[in-house]
Short mmCIF file of N, CA, C and O in Angstrom, two decimals:
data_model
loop_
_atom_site.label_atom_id
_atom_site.label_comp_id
_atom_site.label_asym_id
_atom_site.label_seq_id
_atom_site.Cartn_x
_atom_site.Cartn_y
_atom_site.Cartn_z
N UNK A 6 -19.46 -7.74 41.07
CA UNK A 6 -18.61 -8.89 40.93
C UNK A 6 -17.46 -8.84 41.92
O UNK A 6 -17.25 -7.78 42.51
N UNK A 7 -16.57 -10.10 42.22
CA UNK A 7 -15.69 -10.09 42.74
C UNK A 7 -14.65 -10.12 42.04
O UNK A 7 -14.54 -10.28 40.82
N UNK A 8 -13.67 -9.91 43.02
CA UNK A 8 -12.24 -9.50 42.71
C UNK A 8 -11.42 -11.31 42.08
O UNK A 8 -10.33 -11.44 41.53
N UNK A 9 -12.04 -11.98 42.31
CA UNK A 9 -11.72 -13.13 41.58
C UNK A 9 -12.91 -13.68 40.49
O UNK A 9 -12.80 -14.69 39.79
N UNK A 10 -13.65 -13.08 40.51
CA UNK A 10 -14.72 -12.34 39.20
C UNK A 10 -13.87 -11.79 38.01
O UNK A 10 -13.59 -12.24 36.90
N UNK A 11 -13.63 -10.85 38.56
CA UNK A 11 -12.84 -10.04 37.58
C UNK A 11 -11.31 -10.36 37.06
O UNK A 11 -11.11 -10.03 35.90
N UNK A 12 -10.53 -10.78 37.56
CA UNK A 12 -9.76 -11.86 37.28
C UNK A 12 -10.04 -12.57 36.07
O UNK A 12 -9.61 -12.46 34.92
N UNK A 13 -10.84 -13.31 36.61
CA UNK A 13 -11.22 -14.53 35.43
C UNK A 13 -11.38 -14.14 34.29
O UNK A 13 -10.80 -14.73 33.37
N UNK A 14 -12.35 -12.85 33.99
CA UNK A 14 -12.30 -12.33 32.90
C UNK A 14 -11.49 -11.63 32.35
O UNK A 14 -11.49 -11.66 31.12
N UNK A 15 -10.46 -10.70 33.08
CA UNK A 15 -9.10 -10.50 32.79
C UNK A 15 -8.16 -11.31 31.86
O UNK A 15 -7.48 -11.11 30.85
N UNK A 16 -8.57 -12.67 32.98
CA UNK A 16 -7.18 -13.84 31.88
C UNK A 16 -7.64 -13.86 30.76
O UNK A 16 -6.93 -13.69 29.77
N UNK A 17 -9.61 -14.17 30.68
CA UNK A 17 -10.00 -14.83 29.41
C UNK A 17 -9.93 -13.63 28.23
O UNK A 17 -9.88 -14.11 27.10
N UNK A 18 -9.93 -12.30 28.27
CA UNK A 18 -9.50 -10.87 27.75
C UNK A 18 -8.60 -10.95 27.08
O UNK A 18 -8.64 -11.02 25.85
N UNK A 19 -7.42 -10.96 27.91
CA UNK A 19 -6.07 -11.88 27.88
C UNK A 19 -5.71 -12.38 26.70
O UNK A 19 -5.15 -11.83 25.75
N UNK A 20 -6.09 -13.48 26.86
CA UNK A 20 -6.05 -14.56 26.18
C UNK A 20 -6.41 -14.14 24.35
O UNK A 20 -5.66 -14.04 23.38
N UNK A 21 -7.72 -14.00 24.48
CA UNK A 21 -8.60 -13.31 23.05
C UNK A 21 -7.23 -12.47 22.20
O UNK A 21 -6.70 -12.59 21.09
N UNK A 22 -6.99 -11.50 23.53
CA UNK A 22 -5.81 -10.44 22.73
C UNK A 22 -4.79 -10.67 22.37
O UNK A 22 -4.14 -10.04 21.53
N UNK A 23 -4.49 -11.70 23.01
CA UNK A 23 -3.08 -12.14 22.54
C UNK A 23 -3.17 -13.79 21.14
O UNK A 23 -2.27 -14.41 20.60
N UNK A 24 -4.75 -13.94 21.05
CA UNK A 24 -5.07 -15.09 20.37
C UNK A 24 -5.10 -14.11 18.50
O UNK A 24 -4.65 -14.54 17.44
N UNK A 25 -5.67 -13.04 18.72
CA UNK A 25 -6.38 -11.82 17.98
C UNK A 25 -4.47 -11.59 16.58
O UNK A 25 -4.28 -11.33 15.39
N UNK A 26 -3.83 -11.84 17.50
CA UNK A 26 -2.86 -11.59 16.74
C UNK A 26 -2.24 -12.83 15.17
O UNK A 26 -1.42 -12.48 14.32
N UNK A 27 -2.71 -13.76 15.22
CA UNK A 27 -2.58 -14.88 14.07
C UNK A 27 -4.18 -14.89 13.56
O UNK A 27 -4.44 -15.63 12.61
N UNK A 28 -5.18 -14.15 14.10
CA UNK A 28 -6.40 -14.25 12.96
C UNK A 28 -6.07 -14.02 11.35
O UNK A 28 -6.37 -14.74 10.40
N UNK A 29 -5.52 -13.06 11.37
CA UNK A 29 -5.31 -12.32 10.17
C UNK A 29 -4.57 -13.13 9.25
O UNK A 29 -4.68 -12.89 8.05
N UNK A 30 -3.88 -13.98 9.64
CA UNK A 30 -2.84 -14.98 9.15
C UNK A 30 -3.78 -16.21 8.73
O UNK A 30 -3.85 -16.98 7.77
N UNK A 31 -4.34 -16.06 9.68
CA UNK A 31 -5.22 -17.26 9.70
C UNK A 31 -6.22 -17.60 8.73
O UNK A 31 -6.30 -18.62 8.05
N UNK A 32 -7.18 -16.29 8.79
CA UNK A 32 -8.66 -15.90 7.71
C UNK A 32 -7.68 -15.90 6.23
O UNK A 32 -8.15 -16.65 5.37
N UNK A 33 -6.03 -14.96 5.73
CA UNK A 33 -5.76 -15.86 4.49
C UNK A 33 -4.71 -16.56 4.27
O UNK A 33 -3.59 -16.26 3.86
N UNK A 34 -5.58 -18.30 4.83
CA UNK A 34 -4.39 -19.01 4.79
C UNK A 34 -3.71 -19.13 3.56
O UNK A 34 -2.57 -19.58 3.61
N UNK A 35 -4.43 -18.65 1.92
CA UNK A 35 -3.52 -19.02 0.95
C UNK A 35 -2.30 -18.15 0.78
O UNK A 35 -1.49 -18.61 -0.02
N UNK A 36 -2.08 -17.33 1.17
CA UNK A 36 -1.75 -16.22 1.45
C UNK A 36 -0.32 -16.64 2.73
O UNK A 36 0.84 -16.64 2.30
N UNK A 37 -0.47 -16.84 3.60
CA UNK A 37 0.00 -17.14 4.90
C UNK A 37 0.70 -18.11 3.93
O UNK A 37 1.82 -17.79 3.54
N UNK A 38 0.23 -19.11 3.57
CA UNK A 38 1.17 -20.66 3.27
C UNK A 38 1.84 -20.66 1.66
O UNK A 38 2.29 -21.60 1.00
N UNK A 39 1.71 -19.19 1.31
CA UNK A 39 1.79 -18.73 -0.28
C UNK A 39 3.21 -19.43 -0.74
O UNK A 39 3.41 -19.89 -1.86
N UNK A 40 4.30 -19.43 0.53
CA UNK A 40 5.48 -19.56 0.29
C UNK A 40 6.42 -20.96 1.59
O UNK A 40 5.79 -21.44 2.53
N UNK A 41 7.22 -21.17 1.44
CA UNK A 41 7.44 -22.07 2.50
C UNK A 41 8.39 -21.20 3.39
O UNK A 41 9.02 -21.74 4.30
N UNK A 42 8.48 -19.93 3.14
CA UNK A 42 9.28 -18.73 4.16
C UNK A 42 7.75 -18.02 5.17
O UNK A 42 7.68 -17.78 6.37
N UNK A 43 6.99 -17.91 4.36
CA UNK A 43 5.65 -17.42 4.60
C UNK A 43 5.24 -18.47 5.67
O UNK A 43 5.21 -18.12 6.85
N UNK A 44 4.89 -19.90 5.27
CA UNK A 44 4.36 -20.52 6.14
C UNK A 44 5.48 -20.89 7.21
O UNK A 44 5.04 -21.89 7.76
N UNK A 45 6.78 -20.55 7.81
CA UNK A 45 7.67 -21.11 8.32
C UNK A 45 7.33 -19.82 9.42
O UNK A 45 7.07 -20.01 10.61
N UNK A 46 7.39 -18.66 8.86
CA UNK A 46 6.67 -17.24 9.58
C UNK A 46 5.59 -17.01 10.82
O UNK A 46 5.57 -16.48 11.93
N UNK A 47 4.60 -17.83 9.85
CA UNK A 47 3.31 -17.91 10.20
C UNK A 47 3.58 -19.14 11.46
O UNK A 47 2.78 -19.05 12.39
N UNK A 48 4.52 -20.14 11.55
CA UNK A 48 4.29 -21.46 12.36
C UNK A 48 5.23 -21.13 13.67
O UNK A 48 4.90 -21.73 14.70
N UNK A 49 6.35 -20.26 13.75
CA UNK A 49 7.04 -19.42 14.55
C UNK A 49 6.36 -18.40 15.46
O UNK A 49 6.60 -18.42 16.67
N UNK A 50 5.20 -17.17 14.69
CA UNK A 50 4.15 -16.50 14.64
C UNK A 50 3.04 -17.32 15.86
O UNK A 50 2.63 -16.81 16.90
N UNK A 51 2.74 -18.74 15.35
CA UNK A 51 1.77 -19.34 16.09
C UNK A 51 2.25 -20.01 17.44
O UNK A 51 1.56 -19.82 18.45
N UNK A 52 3.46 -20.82 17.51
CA UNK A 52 4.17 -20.82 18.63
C UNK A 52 4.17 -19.96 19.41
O UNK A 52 3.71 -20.18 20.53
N UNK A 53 4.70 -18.68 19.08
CA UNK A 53 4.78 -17.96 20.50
C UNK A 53 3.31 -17.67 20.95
O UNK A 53 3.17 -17.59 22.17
N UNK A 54 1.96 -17.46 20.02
CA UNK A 54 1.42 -16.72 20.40
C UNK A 54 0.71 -18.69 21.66
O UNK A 54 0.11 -18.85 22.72
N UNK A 55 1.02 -19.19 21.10
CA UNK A 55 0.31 -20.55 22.01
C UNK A 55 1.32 -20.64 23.20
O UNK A 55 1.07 -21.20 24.26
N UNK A 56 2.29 -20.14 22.95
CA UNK A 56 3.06 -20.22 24.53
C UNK A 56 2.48 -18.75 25.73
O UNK A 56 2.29 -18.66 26.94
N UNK A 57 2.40 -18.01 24.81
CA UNK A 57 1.93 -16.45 25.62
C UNK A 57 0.42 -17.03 26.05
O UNK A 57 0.14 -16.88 27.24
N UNK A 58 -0.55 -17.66 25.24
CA UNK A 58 -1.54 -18.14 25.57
C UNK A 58 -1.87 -18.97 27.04
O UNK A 58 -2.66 -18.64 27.92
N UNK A 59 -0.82 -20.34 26.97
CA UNK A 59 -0.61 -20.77 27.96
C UNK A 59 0.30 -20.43 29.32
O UNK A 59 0.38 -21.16 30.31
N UNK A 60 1.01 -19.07 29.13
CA UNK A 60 1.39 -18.38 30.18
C UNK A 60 0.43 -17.74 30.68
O UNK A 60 0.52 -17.75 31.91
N UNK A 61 -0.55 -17.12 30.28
CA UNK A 61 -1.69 -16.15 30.53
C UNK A 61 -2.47 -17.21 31.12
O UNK A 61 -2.87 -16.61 32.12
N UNK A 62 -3.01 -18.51 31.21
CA UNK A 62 -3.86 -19.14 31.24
C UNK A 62 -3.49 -19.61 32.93
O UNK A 62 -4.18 -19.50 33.95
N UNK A 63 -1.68 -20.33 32.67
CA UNK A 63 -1.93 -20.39 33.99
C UNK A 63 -1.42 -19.12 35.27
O UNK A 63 -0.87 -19.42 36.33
N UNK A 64 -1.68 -18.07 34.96
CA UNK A 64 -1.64 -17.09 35.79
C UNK A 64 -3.07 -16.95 36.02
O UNK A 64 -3.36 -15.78 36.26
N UNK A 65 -4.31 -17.95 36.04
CA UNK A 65 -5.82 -17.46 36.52
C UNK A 65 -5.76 -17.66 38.16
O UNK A 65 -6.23 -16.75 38.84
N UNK A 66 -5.11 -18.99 38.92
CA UNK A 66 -4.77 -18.68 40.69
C UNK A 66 -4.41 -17.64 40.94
O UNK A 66 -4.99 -17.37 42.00
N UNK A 67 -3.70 -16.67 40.61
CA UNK A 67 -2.77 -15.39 41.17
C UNK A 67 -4.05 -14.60 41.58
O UNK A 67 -4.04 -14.08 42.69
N UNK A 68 -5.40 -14.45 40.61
CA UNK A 68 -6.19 -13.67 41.32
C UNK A 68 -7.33 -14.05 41.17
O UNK A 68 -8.15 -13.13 41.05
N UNK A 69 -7.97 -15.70 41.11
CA UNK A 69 -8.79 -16.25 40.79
C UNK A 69 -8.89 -17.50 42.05
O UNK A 69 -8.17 -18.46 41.76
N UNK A 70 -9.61 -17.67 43.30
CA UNK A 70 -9.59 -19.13 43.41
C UNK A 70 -10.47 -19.91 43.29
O UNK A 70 -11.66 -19.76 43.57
N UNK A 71 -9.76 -21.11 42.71
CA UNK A 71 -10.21 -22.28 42.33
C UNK A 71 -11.98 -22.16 43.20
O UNK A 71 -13.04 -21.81 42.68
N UNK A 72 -11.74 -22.52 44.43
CA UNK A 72 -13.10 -22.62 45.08
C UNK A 72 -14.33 -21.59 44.99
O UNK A 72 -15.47 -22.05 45.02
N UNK A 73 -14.14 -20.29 44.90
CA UNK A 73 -14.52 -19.40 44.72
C UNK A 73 -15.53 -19.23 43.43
O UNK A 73 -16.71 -18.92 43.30
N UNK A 74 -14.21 -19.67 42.31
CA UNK A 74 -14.95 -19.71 41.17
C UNK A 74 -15.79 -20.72 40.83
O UNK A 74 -16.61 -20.70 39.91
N UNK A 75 -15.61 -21.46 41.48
CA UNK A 75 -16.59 -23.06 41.69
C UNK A 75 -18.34 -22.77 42.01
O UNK A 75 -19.43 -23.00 41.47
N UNK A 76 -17.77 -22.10 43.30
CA UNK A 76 -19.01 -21.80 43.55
C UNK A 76 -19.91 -20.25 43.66
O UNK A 76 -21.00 -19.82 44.03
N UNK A 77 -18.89 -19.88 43.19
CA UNK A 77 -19.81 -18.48 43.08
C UNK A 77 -19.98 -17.37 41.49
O UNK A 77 -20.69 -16.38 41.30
N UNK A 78 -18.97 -18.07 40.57
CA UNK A 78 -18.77 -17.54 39.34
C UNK A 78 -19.33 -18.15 38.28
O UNK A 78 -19.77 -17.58 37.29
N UNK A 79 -19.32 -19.60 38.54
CA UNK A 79 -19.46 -20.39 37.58
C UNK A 79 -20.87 -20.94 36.99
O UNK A 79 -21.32 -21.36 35.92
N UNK A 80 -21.51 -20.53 38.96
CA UNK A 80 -23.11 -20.83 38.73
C UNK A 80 -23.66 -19.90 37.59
O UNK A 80 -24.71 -20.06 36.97
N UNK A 81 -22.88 -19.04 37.48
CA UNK A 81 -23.50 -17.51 36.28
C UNK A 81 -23.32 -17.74 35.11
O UNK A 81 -23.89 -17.15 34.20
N UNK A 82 -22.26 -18.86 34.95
CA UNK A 82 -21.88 -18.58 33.29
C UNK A 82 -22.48 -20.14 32.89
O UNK A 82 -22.04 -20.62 31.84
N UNK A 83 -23.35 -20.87 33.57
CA UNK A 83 -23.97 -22.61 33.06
C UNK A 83 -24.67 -22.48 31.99
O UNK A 83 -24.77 -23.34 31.11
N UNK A 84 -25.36 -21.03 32.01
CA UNK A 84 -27.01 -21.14 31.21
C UNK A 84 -28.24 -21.10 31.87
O UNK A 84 -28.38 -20.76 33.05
N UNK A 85 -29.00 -21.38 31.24
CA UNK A 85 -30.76 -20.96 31.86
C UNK A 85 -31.04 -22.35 31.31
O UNK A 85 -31.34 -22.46 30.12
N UNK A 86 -30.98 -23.18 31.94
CA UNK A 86 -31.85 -24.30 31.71
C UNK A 86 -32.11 -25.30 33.13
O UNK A 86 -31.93 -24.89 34.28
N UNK A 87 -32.64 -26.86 32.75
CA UNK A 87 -33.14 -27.26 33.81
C UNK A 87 -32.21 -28.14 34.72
O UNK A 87 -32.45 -28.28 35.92
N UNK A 88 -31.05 -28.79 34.05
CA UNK A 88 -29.79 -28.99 34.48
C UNK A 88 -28.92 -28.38 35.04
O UNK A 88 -28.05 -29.01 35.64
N UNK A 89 -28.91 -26.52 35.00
CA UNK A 89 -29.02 -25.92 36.12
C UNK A 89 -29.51 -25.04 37.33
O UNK A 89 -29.26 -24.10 38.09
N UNK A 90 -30.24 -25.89 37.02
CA UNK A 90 -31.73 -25.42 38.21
C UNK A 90 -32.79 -24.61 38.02
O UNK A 90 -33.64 -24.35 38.88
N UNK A 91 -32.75 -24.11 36.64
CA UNK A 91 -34.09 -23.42 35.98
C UNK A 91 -34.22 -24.20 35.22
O UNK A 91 -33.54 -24.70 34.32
N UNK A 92 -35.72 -24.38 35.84
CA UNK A 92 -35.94 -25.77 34.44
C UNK A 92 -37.36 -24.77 33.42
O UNK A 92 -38.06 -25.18 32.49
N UNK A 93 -37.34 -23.60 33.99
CA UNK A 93 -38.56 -22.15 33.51
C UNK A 93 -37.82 -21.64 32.51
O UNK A 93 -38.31 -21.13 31.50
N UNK A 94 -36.32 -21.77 32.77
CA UNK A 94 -35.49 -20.90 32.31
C UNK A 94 -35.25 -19.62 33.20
O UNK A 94 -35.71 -19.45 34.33
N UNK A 95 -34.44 -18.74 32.48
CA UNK A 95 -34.67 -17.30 33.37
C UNK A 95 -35.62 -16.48 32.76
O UNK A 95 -35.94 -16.44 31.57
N UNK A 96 -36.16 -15.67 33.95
CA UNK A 96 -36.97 -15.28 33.64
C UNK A 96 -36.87 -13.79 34.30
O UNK A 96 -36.30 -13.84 35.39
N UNK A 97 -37.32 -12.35 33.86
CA UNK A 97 -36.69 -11.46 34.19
C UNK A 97 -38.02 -10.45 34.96
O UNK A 97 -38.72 -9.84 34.15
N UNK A 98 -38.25 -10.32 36.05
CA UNK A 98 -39.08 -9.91 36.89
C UNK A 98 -39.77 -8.25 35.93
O UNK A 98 -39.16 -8.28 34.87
N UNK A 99 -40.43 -7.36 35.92
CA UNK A 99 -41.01 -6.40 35.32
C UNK A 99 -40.89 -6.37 34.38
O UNK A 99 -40.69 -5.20 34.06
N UNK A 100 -40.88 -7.03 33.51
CA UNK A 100 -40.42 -7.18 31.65
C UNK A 100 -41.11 -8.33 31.59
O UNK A 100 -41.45 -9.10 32.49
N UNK A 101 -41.41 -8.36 29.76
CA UNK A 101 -42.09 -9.46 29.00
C UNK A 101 -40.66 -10.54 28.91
O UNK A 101 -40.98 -11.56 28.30
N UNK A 102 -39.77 -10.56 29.18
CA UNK A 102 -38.77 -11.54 28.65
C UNK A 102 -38.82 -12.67 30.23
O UNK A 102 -38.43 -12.55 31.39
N UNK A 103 -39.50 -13.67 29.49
CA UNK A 103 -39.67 -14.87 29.67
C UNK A 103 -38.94 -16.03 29.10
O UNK A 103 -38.68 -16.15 27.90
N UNK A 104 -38.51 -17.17 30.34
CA UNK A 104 -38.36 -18.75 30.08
C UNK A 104 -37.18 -18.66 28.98
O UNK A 104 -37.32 -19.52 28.11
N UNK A 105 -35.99 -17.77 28.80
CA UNK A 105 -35.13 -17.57 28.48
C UNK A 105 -34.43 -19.02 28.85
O UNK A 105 -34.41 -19.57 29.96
N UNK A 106 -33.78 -19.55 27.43
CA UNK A 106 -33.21 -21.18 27.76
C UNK A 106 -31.76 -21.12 26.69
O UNK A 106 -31.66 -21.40 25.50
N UNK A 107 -30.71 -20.63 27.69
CA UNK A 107 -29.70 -21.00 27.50
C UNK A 107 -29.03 -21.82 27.84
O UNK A 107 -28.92 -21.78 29.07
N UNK A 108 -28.17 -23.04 27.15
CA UNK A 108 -27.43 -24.01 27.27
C UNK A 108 -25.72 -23.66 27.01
O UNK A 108 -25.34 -23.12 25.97
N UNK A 109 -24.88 -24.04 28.03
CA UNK A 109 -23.60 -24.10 27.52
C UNK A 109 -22.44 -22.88 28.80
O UNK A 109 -22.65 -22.40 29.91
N UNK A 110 -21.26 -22.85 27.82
CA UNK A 110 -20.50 -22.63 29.39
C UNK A 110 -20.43 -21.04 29.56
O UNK A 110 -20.02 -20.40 30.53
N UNK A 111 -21.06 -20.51 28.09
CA UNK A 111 -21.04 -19.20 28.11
C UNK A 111 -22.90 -18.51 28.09
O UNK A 111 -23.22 -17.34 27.86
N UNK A 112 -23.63 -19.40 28.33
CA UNK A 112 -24.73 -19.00 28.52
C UNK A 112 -25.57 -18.68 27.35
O UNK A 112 -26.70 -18.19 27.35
N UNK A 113 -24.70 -19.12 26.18
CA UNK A 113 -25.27 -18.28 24.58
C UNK A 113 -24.47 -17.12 24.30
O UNK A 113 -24.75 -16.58 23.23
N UNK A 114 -23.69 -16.68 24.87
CA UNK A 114 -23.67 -15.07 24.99
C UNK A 114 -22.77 -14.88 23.52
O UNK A 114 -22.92 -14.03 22.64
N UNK A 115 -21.74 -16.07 23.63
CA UNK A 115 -20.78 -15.55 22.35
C UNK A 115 -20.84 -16.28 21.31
O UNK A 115 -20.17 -15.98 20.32
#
């Protein structure tokens, strides 16, 4: 991969880790909203973590470019299908795994 490869997945890392921190709040909301100090916590809690979010997000130019990832990163993460140019799917040379048909921006993966 490249160095604006790796980047990209850096921010999106990033991002997860610093998203990872209001799950817990989140999964018990009765809990979280038990109180109106609790939910005032929790809405303070979610602010910052959506501002740290969107600081992280736009730091992806610093080691990501735009063009780059256009055309050389992005072709990887479309999917296996015929809209982007496997219309077989992928298909994996010395192995039985055949006509593999993923749709979407992460390929199936998550």
């Amino acid at each position: 991969g490249t160095e604006d490869e790796r980047w990209f997945y850096r921010v999106h890392i990033g991002i997860e880790s610093i998203g990872a921190q209001v799950l817990r709040q989140m999964h018990d909301v009765e809990e979280t909203m038990a109180t109106l100090e609790s939910s005032q916590e929790f809405l303070v809690l979610l602010q910052k973590v959506l501002v740290d979010i969107r600081d992280t997000l736009l730091r992806m130019r610093e080691g990501c470019d735009p063009e780059r990832y256009w055309n050389y990163v992005r072709i990887f993460l479309g999917g296996y299908t015929a809209d982007t140019g496997l219309p077989d799917g992928l298909n994996i040379r010395g192995t039985e795994i055949k006509e593999i048909k993923f749709g979407g921006g992460s390929a199936a993966q998550s």
